[in-house]
Coordinates of C-alpha atoms and ligand atoms in Angstrom, one line a residue:
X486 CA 128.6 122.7 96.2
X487 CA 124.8 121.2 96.7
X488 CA 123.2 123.0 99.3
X489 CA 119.7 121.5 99.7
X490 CA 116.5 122.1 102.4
X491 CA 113.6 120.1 103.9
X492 CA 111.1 123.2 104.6
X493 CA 108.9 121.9 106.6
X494 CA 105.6 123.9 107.9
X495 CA 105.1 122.2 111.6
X496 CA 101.5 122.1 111.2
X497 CA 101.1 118.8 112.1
X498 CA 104.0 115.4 112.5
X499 CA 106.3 114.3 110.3
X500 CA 104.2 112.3 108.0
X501 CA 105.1 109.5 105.0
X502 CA 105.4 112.2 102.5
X503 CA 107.3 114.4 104.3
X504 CA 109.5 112.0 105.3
X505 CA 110.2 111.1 102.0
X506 CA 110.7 114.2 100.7
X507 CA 113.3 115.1 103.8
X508 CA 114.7 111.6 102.7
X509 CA 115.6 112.2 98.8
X510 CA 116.9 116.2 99.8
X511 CA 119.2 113.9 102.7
X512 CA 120.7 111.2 100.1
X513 CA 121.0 113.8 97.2
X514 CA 123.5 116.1 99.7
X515 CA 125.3 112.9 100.7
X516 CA 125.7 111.3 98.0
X517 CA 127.4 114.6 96.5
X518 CA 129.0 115.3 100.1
X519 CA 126.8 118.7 100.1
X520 CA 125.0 120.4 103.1
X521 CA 121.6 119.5 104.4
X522 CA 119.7 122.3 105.6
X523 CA 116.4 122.0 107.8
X524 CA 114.6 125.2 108.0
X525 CA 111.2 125.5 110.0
X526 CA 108.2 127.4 108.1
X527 CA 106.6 128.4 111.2
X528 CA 104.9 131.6 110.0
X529 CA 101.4 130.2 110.6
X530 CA 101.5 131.1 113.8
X531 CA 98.4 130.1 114.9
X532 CA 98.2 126.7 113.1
X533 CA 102.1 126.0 114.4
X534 CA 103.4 124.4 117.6
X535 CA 106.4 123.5 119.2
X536 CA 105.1 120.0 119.7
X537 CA 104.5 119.8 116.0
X538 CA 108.2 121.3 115.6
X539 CA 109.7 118.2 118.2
X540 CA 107.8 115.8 116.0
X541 CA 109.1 116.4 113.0
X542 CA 112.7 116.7 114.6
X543 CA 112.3 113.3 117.0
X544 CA 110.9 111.5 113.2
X545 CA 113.9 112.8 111.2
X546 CA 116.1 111.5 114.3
X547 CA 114.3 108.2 114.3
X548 CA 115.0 108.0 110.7
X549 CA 118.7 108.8 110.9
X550 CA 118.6 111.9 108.6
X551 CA 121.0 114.3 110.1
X552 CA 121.0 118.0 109.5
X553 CA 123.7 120.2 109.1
X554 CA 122.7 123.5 109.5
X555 CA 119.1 124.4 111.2
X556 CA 117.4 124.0 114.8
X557 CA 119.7 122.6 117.2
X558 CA 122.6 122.6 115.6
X559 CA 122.6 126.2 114.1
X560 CA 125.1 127.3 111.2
X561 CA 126.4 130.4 109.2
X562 CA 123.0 131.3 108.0
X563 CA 121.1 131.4 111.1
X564 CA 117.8 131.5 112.5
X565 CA 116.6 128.3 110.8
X566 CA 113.2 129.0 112.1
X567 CA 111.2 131.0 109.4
X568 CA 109.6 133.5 111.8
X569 CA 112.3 134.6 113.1
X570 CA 113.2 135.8 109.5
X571 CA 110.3 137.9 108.5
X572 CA 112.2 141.6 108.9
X573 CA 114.4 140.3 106.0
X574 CA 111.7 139.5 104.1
X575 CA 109.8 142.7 104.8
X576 CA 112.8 144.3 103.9
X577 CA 113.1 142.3 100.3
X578 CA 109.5 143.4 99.8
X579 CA 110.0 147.1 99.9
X580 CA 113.2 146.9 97.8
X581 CA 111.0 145.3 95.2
X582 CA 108.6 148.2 95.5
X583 CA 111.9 150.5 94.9
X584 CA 113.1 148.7 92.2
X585 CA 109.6 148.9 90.1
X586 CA 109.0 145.3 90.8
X587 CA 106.6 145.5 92.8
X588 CA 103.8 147.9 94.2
X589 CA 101.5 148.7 96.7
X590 CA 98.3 147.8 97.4
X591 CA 95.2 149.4 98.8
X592 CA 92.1 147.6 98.1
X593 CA 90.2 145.8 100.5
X594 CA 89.2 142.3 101.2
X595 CA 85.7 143.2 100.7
X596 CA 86.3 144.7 97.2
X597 CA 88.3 142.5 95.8
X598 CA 85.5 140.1 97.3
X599 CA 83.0 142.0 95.5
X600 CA 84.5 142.0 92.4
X601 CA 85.4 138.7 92.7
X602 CA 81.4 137.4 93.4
X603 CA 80.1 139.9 90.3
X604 CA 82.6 138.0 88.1
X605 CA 82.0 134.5 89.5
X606 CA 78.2 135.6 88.6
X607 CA 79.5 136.1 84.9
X608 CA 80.6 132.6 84.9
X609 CA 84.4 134.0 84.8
X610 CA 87.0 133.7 87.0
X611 CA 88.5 136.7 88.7
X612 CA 92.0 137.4 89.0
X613 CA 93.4 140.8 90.6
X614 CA 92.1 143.5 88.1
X615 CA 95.7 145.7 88.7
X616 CA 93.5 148.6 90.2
X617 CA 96.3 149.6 92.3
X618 CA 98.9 149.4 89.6
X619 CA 97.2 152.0 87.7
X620 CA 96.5 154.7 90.7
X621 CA 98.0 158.0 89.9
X622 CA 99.8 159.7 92.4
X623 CA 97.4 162.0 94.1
X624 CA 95.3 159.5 94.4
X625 CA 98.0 157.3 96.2
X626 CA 99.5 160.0 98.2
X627 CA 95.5 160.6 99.1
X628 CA 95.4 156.9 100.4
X629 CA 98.5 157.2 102.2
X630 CA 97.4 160.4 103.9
X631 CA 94.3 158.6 105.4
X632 CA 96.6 156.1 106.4
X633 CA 95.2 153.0 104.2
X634 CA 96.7 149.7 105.0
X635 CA 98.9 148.5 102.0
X636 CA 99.9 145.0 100.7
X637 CA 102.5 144.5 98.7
X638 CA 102.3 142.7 95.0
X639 CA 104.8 141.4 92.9
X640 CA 103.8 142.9 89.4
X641 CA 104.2 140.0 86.5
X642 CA 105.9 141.0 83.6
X643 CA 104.0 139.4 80.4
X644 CA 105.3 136.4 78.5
X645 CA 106.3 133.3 79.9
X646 CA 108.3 131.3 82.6
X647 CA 109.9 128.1 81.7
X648 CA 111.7 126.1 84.2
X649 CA 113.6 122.7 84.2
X650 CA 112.4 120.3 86.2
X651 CA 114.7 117.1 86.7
X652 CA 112.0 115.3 87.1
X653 CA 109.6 116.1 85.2
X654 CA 111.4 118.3 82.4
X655 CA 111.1 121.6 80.7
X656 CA 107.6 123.5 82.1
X657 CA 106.9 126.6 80.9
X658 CA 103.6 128.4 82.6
X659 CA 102.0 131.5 80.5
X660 CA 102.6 134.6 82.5
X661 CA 98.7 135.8 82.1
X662 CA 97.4 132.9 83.6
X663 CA 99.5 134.2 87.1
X664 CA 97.7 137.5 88.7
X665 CA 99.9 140.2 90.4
X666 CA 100.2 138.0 93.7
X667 CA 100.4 139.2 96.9
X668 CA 104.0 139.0 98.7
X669 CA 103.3 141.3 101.7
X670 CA 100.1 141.1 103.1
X671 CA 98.4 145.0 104.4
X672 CA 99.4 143.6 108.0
X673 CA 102.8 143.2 107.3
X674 CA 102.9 139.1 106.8
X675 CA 105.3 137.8 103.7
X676 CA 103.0 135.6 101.9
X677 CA 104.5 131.8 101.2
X678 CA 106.0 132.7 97.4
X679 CA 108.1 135.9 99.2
X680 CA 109.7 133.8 102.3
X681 CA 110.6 130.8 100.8
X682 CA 112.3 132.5 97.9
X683 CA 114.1 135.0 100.2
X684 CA 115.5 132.1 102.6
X685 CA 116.7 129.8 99.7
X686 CA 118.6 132.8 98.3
X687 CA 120.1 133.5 101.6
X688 CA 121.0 130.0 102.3
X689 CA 122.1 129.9 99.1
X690 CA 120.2 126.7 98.5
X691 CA 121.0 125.0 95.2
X692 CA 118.4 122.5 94.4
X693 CA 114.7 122.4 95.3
X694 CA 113.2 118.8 96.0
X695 CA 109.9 119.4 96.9
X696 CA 106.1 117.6 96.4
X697 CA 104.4 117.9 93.2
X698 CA 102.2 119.9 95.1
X699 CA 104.6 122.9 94.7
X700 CA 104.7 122.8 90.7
X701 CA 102.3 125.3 90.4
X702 CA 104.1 127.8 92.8
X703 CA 107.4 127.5 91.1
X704 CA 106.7 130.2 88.2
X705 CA 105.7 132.4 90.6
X706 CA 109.0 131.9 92.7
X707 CA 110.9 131.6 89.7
X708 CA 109.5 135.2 88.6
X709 CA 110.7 135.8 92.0
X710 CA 114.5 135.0 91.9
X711 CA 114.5 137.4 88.6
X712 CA 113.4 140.5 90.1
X713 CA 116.0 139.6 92.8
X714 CA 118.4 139.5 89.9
X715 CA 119.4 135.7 91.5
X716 CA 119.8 132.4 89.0
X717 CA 117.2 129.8 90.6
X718 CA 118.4 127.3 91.9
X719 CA 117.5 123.4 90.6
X720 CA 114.0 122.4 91.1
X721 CA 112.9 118.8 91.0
X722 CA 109.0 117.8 92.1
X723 CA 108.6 114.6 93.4
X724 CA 105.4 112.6 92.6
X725 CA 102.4 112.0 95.1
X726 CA 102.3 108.9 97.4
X727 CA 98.8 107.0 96.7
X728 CA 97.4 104.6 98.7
X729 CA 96.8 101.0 97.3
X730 CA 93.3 102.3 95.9
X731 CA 95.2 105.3 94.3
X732 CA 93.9 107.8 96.1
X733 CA 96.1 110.0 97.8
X734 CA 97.4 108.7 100.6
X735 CA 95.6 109.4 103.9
X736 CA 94.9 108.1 107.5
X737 CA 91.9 106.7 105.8
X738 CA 94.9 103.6 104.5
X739 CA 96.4 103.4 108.1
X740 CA 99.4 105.2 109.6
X741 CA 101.0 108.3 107.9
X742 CA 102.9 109.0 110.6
X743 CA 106.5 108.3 110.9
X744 CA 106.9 107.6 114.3
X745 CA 103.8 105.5 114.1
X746 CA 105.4 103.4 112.6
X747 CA 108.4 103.3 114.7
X748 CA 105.6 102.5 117.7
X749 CA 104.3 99.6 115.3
X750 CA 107.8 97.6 115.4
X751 CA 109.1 99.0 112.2
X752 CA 112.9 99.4 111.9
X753 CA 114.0 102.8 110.7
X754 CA 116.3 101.0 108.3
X755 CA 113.1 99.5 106.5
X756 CA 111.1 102.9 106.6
X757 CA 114.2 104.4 105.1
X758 CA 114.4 101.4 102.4
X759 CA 110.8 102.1 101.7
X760 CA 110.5 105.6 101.4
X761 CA 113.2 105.6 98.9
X762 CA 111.6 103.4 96.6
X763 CA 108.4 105.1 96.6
X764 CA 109.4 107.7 93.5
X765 CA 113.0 106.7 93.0
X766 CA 114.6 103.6 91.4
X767 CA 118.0 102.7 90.8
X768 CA 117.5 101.6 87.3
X769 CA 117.6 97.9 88.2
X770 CA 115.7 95.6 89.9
X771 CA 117.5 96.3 93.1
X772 CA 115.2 96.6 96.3
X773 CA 117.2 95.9 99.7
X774 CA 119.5 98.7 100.2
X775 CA 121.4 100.1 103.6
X776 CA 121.2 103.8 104.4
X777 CA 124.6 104.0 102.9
X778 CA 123.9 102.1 99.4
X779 CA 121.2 104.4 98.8
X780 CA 123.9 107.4 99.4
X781 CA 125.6 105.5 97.0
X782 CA 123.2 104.8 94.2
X783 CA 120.6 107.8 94.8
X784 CA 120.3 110.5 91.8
X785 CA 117.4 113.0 90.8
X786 CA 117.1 111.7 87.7
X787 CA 116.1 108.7 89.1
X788 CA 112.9 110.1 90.4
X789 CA 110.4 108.7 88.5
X790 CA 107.6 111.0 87.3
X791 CA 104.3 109.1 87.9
X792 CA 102.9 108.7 91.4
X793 CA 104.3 106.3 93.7
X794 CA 101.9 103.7 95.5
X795 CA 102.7 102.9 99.3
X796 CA 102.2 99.0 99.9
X797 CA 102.2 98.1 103.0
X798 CA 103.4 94.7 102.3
X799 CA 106.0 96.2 100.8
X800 CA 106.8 97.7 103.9
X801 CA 106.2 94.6 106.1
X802 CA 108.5 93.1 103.4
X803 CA 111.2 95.2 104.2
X804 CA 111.0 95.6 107.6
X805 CA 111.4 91.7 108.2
X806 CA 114.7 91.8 105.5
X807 CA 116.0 94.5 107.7
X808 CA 115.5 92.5 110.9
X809 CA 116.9 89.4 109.3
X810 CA 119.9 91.4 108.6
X811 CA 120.0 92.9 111.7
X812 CA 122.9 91.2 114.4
X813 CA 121.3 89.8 117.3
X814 CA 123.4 92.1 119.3
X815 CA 122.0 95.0 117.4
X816 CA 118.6 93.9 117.6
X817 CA 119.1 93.2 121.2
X818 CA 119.9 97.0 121.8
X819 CA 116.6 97.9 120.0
X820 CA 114.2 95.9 121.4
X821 CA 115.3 96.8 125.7
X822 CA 112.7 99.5 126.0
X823 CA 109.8 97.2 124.3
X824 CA 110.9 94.7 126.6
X825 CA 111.2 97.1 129.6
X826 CA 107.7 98.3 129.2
X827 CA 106.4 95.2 128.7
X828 CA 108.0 93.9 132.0
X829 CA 110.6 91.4 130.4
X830 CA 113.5 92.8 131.0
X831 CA 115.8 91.6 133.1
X832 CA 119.7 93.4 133.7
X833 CA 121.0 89.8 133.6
X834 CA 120.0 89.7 129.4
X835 CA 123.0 92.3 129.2
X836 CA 125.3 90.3 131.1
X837 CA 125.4 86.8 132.2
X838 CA 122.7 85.5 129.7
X839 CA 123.7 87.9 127.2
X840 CA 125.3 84.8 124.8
X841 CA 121.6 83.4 125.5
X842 CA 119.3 86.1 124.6
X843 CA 121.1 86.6 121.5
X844 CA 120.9 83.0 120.7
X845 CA 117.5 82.8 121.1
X846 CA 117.3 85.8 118.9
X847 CA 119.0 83.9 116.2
X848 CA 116.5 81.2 115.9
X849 CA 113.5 84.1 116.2
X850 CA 114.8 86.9 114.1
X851 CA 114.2 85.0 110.7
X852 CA 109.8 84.4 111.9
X853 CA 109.2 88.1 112.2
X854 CA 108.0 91.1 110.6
X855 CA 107.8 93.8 113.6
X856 CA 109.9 94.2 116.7
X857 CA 106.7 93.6 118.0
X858 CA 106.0 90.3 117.0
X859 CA 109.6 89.5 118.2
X860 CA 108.3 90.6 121.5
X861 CA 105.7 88.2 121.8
X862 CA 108.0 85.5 120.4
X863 CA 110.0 86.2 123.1
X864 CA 107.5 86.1 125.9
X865 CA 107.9 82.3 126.2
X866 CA 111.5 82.7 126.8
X867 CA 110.8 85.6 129.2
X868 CA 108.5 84.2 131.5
X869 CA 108.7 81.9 134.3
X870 CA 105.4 80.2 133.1
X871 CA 103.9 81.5 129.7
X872 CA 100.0 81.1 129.7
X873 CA 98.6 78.7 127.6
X874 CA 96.5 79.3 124.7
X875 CA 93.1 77.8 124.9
X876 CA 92.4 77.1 121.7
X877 CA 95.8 75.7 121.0
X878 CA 95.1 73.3 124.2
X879 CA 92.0 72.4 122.7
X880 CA 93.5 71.6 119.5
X881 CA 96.2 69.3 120.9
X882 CA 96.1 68.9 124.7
X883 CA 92.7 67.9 124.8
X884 CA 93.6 63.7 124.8
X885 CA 93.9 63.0 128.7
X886 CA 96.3 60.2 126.9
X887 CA 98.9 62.5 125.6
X888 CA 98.9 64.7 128.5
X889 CA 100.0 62.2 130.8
X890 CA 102.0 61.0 128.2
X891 CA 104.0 65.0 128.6
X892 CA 104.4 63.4 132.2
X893 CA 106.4 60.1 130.9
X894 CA 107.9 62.5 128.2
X895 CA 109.6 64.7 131.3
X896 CA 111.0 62.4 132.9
X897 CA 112.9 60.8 130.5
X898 CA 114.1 64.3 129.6
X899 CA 114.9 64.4 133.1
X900 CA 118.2 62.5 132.7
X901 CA 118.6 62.6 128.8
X902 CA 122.4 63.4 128.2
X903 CA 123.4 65.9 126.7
X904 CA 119.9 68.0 126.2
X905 CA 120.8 68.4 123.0
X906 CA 118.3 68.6 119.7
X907 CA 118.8 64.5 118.2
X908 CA 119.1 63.3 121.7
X909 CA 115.7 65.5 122.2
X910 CA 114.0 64.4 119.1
X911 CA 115.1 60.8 120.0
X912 CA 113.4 60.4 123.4
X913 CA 110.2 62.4 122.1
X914 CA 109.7 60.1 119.5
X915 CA 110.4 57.2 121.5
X916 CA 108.3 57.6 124.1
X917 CA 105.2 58.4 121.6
X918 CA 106.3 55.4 119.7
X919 CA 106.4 53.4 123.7
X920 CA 103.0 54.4 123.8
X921 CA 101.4 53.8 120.5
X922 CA 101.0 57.5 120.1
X923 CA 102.1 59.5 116.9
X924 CA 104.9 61.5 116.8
X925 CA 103.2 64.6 115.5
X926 CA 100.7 64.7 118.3
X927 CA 103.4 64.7 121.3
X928 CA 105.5 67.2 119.1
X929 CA 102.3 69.3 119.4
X930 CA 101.6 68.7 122.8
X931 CA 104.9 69.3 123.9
X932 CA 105.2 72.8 122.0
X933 CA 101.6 73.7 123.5
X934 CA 102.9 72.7 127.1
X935 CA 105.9 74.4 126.8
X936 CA 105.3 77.7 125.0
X937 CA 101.9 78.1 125.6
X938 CA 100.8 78.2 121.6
X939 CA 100.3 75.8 118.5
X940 CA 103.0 77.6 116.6
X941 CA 107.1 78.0 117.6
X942 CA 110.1 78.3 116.1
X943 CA 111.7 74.5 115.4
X944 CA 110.6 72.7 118.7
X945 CA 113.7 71.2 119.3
X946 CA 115.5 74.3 119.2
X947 CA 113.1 75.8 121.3
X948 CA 113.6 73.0 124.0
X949 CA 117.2 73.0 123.7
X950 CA 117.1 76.9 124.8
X951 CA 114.7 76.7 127.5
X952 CA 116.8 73.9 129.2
X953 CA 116.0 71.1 131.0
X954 CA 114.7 72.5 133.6
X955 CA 112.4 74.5 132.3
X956 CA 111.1 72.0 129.7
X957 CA 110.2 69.4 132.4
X958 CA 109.0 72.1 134.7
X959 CA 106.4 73.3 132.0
X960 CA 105.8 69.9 130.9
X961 CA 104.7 68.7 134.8
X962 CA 102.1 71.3 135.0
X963 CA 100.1 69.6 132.5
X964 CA 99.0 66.7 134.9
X965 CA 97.2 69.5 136.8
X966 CA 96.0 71.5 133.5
X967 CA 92.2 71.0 132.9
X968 CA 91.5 71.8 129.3
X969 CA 88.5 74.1 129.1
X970 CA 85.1 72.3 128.2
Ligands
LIG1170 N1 106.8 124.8 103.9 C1 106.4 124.2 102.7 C2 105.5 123.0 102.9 O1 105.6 122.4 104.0 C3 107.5 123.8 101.8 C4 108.0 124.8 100.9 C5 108.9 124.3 99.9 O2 109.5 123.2 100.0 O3 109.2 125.1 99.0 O4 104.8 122.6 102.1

C-alpha cells in the first residue's frame, strides 16, 4: 500500500518547486491508488504563519492535488500539523537515550563555539568532539544536580549508510563524515532529522519524494529508522529546477509562486502539465498530457537525475494547448470572476447570450496564451463602444477617403441579407472596389473602427458576431472620429 507525504514547512507560499514536488508524491499515490498525506512542518514557530499555511493549501487546491489525510480533512493518524506532534517526538528522543542510542548533552553554545573557532583557526573543520559521550557518571550526575540544560544526540555507530535512491541509485555516505547530531535541542525542541523521521514512521509513510536538497539528510534519517528498529521507507530525490540561465531558480527569473501564476491567466491544467515535465518524462516524446494521463503514465523511475530547467515558453506553450482544449463552456466558467472584476460581466452571458458568448469564445480561444489575454480579446465584444487605438488609427484610419468610405460601407451593411461572412466579404470588397480603393485598406479600416485595434480574430467572423447593429453603429462613429495629429 503507497503511503506518500508532501511536508511542507509554511515559511513562505507554495512555490514552483514545491509544487512540483507535492505534484510527483500526488500522481505516484494515484497512479498506484495509494494515500496522499499532507502534513504541515510548522515547528519554526517564529518563521511560520497561518497565512503561509492557507497559501500552500489555496495553491495545492488551485492545482487540483487533493489530500487524503492532513489539515482539513483529518485521518487515522492525526494532527497533521507537526507542532502539534512534538510530545511524541520528545518521547522517541528519551527512548533512544534508554535504548543506548542516544545520550545527553551538556555543553554549551559557547563552547562548542569555542572549540569550533580554535579549530577553524587550525584550518580544520570541527565536528562535535563526543565530550559528553565520554562523561563518567559523577560527573553527569554532578551536571544534573546543578540542573544543566541537556540536548539530546543521536550517537553514530561507525561504518557506513547506503541507501537506494530511485532516482539517483545506490548512495552510500561514510559514517565519520556525520557528527553525533543533535535530535533534541537543551530546550526541549526535536531538531528536523528527529520529527520528520518520527511522523513518517507513524504515518507509516512508504516512499519519500523529496528535493535533492534533502540527499544529504537521508543518512542521518536513515541511521534514524535503525535505532527505531523500523525498515525505511523508499526515498527518491528529485532534481533542482534552474532557471533558463541555470541558476537555481529564483524570483530573480519572474514568478515562483503558484498562485502567481494562476493571477497571470495560467490554467492549472497547464501548470500541472508543466510541472510534471520538469524532472519526469514518460520515455517518449509525449508532452500534452491531462491530469489523468499523467496518473496514468507517471513512475519514479522516470525522474530523471539531472536538473530540470523551467522555460517559460514552455509554459506559455502549454498553457495556450490547454486553453485550446478547453470547451468554451468550461472556459466560460473560468474566466466569470476576470470578467466580473474587470466590469464585463453581464448575468445575461449565462443565459440568454450564453450560445453567443461561447461562440465568440470558439473563434478567440485558438489566439491566446493567458486567460488574460482572452480578456482583452474579449473587451470588444463586451463593450458598448471599445476605444480605439491610436496608433492603429494612425496606421489605417488616417485617409479622410477611407473613413467616409466606413460611412458608404455601413450602409450597405445596413440591408445586406443575411449578415452572414461571403455576403460580408462581398459588400466590403465591393464598395472598396466602387471607390477605387483596395481591399486591404477598408478590411483594415473596418477592423480598426470596429474593434478598436489593428489586429482581430478573422474580420468577418468578427462582424458576423457583433451583428449588424453593432457593426454599423461602430462604423458611423468614424465620420465624427478625428485622428490624432
Ligand atoms: N519540511 C521539509 C521542507 O519543507 C520537508 C522535509 C522532507 O520532505 O523530508 O523542506
Amino acid at each position: 500500500m503507497v503511503r506518500v507525504r508532501f511536508a511542507p514547512s509554511p515559511t513562505g507560499y507554495l512555490h514552483v518547486g514545491g509544487a512540483r514536488t507535492a505534484l510527483f508524491n500526488w500522481l505516484y499515490a494515484r497512479r498506484h491508488g495509494g494515500t496522499f498525506v499532507l502534513r504541515i512542518e510548522d515547528t519554526d514557530a517564529e518563521r511560520s504563519s497561518w497565512d503561509m499555511v492557507a497559501g500552500i493549501v489555496d495553491g495545492l487546491r488551485w492545482l487540483g492535488l487533493d489530500w487524503d489525510e492532513g489539515p482539513d480533512v483529518g485521518g487515522p493518524h492525526a494532527p497533521y500539523f507537526q507542532s502539534q506532534r512534538l510530545d511524541r517526538h520528545r518521547e522517541l528522543a528519551e527512548r533512544l537515550v534508554r535504548d543506548g542510542r542516544a545520550y545527553y548533552c551538556y555543553c554549551t553554545a559557547d563552547e562548542m563555539q569555542r572549540k569550533r573557532a580554535d579549530a577553524e583557526g587550525r584550518g580544520e573543520t570541527w565536528t562535535y568532539d563526543r565530550t559528553c559521550e565520554r562523561r563518567s557518571a559523577d560527573e553527569i550526575a554532578a551536571l544534573e544536580a546543578s540542573g544543566t540544560p541537556r540536548a539530546i544526540r543521536f550517537r553514530v555507530p561507525p561504518g557506513e549508510t547506503p541507501f537506494t535512491d530511485l532516482v539517483h541509485g545506490p548512495i552510500a555516505f561514510d559514517n565519520a563524515n556525520l557528527e553525533d547530531f543533535v535530535i533534541l535541542r537543551s530546550d526541549r525542541q526535536p531538531t528536523y532529522h528527529l520529527s520528520v523521521v518520527a511522523d513518517d514512521i507513524d504515518m507509516a509513510i512508504t516512499h519519500v519524494v523529496r528535493g535533492d536538497d534533502h540527499i544529504s539528510n537521508t543518512p542521518k534519517q536513515v541511521l534514524l529508522y535503525q535505532a527505531f528498529g523500523v525498515t525505511p521507507p523508499a526515498f527518491a530525490h528529485v532534481p533542482l529546477i534552474l532557471g533558463p540561465d541555470k541558476k537555481r531558480l529564483s524570483k530573480r527569473h519572474g514568478a515562483t509562486s503558484v498562485m502567481e501564476y494562476h493571477r497571470l491567466g495560467y490554467l492549472p491544467e497547464a501548470m500541472v502539465n508543466f510541472l510534471a515535465l520538469l524532472g519526469w518524462s514518460p520515455g517518449n516524446d509525449r508532452e500534452l498530457f491531462s491530469r489523468d494521463e499523467l496518473v496514468a503514465a507517471f513512475t519514479l523511475e522516470g525522474i530523471s537525475g539531472g536538473n530540470a530547467v523551467f522555460n517559460p515558453e514552455k509554459l506559455d506553450w502549454f498553457n495556450q494547448q490547454h486553453i485550446a482544449r478547453l470547451s468554451s463552456a468550461a472556459l466560460l466558467a473560468r474566466l466569470e470572476t476576470r470578467l466580473e472584476d474587470a466590469g464585463l460581466w453581464t448575468d445575461d452571458l449565462a443565459t440568454t447570450r450564453v450560445g453567443w458568448i461561447l461562440s465568440v469564445l470558439d473563434l478567440l480561444k485558438p489566439r491566446v496564451k493567458k486567460l488574460d489575454q482572452l480578456l482583452d480579446e474579449l473587451r470588444p465584444f463586451l463593450v458598448d463602444d471599445p476605444e480605439i487605438d491610436p496608433s492603429a488609427a494612425q496606421k489605417y484610419l488616417s485617409s479622410g477617403e477611407v473613413r467616409s468610405l466606413l460611412d458608404t460601407l455601413a450602409s450597405a451593411l445596413e440591408t445586406v441579407e443575411p449578415f452572414g461572412e461571403a455576403t460580408i466579404e462581398a459588400t466590403l470588397r465591393a464598395t472598396a472596389e466602387r471607390a477605387g480603393v483596395k481591399a486591404a485598406a477598408l478590411i483594415h479600416a473596418t477592423r480598426v473602427a470596429v474593434t478598436g485595434r489593428a489586429v482581430s480574430a478573422g474580420l468577418f467572423q468578427v462582424l458576423v458576431l457583433l451583428g449588424r447593429e453593432c457593426v454599423v453603429r461602430r462604423l458611423r462613429r468614424i465620420l465624427n472620429y478625428t485622428p490624432a495629429a
